[in-house]
CSV table of C-alpha atoms in Angstrom, one decimal:
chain,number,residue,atom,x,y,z
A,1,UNK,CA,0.0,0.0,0.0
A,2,UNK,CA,1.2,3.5,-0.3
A,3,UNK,CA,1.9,5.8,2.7
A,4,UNK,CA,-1.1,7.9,1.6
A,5,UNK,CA,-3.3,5.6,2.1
A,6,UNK,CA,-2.7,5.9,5.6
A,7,UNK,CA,-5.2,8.8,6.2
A,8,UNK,CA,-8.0,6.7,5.1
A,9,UNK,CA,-7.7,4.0,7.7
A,10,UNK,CA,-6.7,6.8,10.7
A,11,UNK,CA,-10.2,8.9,9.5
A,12,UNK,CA,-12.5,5.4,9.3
A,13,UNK,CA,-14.2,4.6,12.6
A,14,UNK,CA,-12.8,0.8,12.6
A,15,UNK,CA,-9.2,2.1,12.9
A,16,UNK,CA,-9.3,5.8,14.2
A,17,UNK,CA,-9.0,5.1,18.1
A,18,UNK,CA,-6.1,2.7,17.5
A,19,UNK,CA,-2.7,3.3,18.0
A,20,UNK,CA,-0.1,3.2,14.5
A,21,UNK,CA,1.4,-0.5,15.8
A,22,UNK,CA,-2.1,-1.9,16.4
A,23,UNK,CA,-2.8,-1.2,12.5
A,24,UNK,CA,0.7,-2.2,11.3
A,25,UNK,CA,-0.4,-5.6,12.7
A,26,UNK,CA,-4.1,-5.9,11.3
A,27,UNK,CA,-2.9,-5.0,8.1
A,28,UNK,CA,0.4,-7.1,8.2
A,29,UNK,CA,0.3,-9.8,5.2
A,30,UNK,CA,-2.6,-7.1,3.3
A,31,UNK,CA,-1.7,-5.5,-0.1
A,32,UNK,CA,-4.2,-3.2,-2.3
A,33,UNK,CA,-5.5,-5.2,-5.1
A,34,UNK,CA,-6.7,-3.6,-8.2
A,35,UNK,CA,-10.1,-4.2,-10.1
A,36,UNK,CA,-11.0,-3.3,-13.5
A,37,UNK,CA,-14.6,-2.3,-14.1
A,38,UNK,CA,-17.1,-5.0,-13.9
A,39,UNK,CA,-14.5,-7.3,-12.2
A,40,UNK,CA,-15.7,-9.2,-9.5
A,41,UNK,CA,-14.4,-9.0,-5.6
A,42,UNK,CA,-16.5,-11.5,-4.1
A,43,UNK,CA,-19.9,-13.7,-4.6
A,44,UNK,CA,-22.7,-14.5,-2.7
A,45,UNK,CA,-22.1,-17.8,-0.9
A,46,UNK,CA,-18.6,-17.4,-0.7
A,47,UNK,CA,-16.9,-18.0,3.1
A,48,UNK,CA,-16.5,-14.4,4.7
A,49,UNK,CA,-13.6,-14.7,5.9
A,50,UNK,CA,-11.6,-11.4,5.6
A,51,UNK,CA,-13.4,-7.9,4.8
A,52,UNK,CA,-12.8,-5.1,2.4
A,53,UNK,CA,-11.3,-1.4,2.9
A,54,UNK,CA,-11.9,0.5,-0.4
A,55,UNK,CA,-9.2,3.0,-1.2
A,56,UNK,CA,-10.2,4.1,-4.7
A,57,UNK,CA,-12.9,3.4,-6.9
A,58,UNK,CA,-16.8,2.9,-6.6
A,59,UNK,CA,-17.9,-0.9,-5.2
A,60,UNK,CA,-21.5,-2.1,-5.6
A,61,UNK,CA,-22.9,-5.1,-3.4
A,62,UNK,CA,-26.0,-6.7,-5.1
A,63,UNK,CA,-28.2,-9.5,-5.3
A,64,UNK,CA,-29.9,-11.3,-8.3
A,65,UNK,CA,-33.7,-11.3,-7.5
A,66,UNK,CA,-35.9,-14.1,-8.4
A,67,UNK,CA,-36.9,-12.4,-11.6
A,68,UNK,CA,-33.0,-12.6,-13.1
A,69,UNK,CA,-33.1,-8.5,-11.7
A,70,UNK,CA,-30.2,-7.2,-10.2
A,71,UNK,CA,-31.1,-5.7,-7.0
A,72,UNK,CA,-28.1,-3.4,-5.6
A,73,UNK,CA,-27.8,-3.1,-1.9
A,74,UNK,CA,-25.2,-0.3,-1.9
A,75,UNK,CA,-22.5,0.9,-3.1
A,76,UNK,CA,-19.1,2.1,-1.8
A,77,UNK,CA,-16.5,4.4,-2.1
A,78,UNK,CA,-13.1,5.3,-1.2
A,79,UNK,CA,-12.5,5.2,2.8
A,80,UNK,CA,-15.4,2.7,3.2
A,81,UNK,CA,-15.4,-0.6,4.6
A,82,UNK,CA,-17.2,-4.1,3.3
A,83,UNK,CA,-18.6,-7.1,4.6
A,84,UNK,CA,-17.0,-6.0,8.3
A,85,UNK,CA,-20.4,-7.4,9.9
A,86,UNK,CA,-20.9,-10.3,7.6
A,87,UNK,CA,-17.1,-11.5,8.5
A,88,UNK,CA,-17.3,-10.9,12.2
A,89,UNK,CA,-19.9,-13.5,12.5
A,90,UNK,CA,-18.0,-16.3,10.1
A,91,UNK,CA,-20.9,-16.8,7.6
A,92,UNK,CA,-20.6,-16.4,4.3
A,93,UNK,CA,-21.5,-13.4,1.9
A,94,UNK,CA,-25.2,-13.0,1.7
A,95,UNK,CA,-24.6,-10.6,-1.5
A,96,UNK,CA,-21.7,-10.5,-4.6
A,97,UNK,CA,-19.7,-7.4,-5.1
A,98,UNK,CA,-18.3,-5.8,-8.2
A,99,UNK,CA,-16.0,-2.7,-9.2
A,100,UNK,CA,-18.3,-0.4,-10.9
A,101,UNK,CA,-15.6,1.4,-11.9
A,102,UNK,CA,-11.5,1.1,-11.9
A,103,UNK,CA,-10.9,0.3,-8.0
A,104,UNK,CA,-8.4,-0.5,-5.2
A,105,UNK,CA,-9.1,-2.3,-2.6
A,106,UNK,CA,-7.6,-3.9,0.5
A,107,UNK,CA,-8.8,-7.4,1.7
A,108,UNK,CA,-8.3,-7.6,5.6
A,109,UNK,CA,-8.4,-10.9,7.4
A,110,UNK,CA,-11.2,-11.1,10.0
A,111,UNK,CA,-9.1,-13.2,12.1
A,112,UNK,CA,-5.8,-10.2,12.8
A,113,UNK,CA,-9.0,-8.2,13.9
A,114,UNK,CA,-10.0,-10.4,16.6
A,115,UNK,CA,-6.8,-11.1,17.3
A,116,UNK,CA,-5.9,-7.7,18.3
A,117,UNK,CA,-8.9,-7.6,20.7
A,118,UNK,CA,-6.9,-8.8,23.5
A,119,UNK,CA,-4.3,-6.5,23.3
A,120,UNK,CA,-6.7,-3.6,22.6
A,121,UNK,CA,-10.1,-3.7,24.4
A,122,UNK,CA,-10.7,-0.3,23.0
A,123,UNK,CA,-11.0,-1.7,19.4
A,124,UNK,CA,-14.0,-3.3,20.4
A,125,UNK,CA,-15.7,-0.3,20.8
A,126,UNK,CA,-14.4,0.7,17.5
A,127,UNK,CA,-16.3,-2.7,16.0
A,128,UNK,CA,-19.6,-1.0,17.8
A,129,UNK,CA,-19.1,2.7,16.6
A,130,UNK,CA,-18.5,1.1,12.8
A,131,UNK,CA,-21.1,-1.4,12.7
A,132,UNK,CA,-23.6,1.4,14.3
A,133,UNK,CA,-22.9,3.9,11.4
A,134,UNK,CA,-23.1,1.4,9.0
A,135,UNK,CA,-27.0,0.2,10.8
A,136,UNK,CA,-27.5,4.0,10.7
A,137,UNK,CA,-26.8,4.5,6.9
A,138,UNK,CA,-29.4,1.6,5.7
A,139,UNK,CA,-32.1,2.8,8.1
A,140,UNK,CA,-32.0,6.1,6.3
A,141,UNK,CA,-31.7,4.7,3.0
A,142,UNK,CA,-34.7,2.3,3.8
A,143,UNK,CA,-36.8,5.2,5.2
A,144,UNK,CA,-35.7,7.4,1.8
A,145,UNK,CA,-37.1,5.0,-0.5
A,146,UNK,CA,-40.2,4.4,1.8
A,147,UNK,CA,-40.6,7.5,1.9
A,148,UNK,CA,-39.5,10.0,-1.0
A,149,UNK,CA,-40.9,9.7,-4.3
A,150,UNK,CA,-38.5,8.8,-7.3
A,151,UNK,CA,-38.3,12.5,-8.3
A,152,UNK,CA,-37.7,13.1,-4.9
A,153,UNK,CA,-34.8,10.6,-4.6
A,154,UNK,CA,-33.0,11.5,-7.6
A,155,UNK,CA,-33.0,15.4,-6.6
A,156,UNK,CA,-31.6,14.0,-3.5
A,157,UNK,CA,-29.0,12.5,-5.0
A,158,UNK,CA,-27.9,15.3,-7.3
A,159,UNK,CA,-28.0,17.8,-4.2
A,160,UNK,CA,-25.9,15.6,-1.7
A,161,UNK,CA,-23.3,16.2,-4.6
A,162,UNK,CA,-23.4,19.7,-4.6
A,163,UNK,CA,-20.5,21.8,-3.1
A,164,UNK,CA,-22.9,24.9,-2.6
A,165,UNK,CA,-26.6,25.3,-1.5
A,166,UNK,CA,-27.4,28.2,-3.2
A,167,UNK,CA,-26.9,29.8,-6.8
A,168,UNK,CA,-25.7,27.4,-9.8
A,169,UNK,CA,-23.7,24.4,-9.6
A,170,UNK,CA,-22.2,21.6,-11.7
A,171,UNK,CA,-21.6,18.1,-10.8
A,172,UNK,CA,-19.9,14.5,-12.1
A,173,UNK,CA,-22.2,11.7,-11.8
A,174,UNK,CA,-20.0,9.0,-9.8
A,175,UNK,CA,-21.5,6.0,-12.0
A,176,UNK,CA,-23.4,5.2,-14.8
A,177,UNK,CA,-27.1,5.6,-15.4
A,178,UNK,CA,-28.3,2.1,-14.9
A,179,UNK,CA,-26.1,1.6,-11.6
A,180,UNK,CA,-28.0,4.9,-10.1
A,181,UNK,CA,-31.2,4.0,-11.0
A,182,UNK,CA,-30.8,0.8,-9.0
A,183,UNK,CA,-29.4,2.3,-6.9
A,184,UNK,CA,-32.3,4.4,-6.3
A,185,UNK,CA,-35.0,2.0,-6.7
A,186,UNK,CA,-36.0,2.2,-10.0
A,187,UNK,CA,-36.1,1.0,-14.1
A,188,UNK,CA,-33.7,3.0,-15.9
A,189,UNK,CA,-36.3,4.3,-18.2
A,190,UNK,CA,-38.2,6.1,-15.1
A,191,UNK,CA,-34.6,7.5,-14.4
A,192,UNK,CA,-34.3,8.6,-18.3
A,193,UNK,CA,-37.9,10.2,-18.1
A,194,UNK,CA,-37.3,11.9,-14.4
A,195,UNK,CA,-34.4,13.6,-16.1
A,196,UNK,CA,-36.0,14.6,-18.9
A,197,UNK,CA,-38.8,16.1,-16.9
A,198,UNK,CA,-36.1,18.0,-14.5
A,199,UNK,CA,-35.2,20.1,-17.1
A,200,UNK,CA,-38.4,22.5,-16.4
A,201,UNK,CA,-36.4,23.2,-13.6
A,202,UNK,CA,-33.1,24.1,-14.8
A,203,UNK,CA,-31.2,20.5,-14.3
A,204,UNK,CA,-29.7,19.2,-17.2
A,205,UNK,CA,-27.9,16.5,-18.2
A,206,UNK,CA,-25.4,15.3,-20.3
A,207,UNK,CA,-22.2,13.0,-20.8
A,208,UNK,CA,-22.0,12.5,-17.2
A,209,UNK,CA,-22.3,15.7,-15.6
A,210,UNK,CA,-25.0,17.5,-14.3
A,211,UNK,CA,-26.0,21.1,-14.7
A,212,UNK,CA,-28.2,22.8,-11.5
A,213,UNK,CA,-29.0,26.5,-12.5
A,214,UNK,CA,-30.4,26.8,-9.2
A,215,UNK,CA,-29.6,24.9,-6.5
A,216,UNK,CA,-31.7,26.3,-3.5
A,217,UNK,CA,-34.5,26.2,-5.9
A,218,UNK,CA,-34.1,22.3,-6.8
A,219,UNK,CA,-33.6,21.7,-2.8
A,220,UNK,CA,-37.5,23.5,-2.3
A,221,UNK,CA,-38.5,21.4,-4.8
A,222,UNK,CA,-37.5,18.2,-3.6
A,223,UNK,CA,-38.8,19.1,-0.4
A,224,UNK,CA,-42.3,19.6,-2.0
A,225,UNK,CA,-42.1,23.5,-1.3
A,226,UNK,CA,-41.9,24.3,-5.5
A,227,UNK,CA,-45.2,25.2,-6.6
A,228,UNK,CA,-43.4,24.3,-10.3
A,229,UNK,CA,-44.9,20.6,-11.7
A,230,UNK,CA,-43.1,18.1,-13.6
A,231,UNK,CA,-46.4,16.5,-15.1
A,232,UNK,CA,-47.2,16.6,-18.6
């Protein structure tokens, strides 16, 4: 690994309360591996035995639905941590995960994490603190789809990618079209035709970026306060 990767394992919840030799030995034996888009890191059924620490790259975990649908669960960027939970236990994967696009990743044995347990009681409050953000982040995502319509959720997502909350912005979409609308809950043609209709509203799209003429504005809106409709 290099020695700027460092700051991602320091900054992530798992690692930041532990002291530099504690981490030299959970990571001892662990080298980044790379993985070309649409490569696969692990599949569903497979023994859990070590866990994942992106450090570039976008990561999807999904699940094939009874209908041959690919159903993705979420998907993880640079800094995050996979399949901590599912490892800790010693099952296997209940889900597959793929690069989306061009990653680097770091498989860490489950078992130098236990191991370091008895020499640092404080890491298992570090296990707690992780596994509770993670519990945290799905509840939210759960209660967004419950609750947020698709136009809703896709001005949601364009917004939590915007630097500013006011005035006009532009933004890189992180992934491809298909990957967000599953991402969102929905068909990528509902995605195509939400776009389309955003446009009465200043957001544009094109080539993978997004154009927001007014970002305050599309924030009222996708909090129902716009008296501007998309119908029609």
């Amino acid at each position: 690994m290099r020695d700027s990767d460092r700051h991602y394992f320091n900054q992530h919840p798992l690692f930041s309360q532990i002291d530099e030799a504690t981490l030299d030995r959970i990571l001892a034996g662990s080298s980044a591996t790379n993985y070309a888009k649409g490569q696969t890191i692990f599949h569903r059924g497979d023994p859990a035995d070590v866990f994942y620490f992106v450090l570039e790259g976008w990561v999807k975990v999904f699940r094939i639905t009874a209908e041959g649908d690919e159903a993705i669960v979420h998907i993880f960027s640079a800094g995050d941590t996979i399949a901590e939970a599912v490892a800790f236990a010693g099952k296997n994967y209940p889900v597959s995960a793929q690069a989306v696009e061009n990653s680097r990743v770091v498989p860490i044995l489950t078992k130098r994490l236990v191991a370091e347990l008895s020499r640092a009681p404080e890491l298992a409050l570090s296990i707690m603190a992780s596994l509770s953000l993670q519990l945290h982040s799905l509840v939210a995502e759960i209660e967004q789809l419950k609750t947020r319509t698709a136009t809703q959720r896709v001005c949601d997502f364009f917004i939590r990618r915007c630097a500013v909350d006011e005035g006009s912005a532009v933004i890189s979409l992180p992934y491809d079209k298909v990957i967000i609308a599953s991402r969102l809950g929905m068909k990528p043609e509902s995605l195509s035709r939400i776009l389309n209709r955003l446009r009465k509203i200043g957001v544009k799209t094109e080539n993978g970026r997004v154009a927001i003429a007014d970002v305050e504005a599309l924030i009222r809106f996708s909090d129902g306060e716009s008296p501007i409709s998309l119908t029609g």
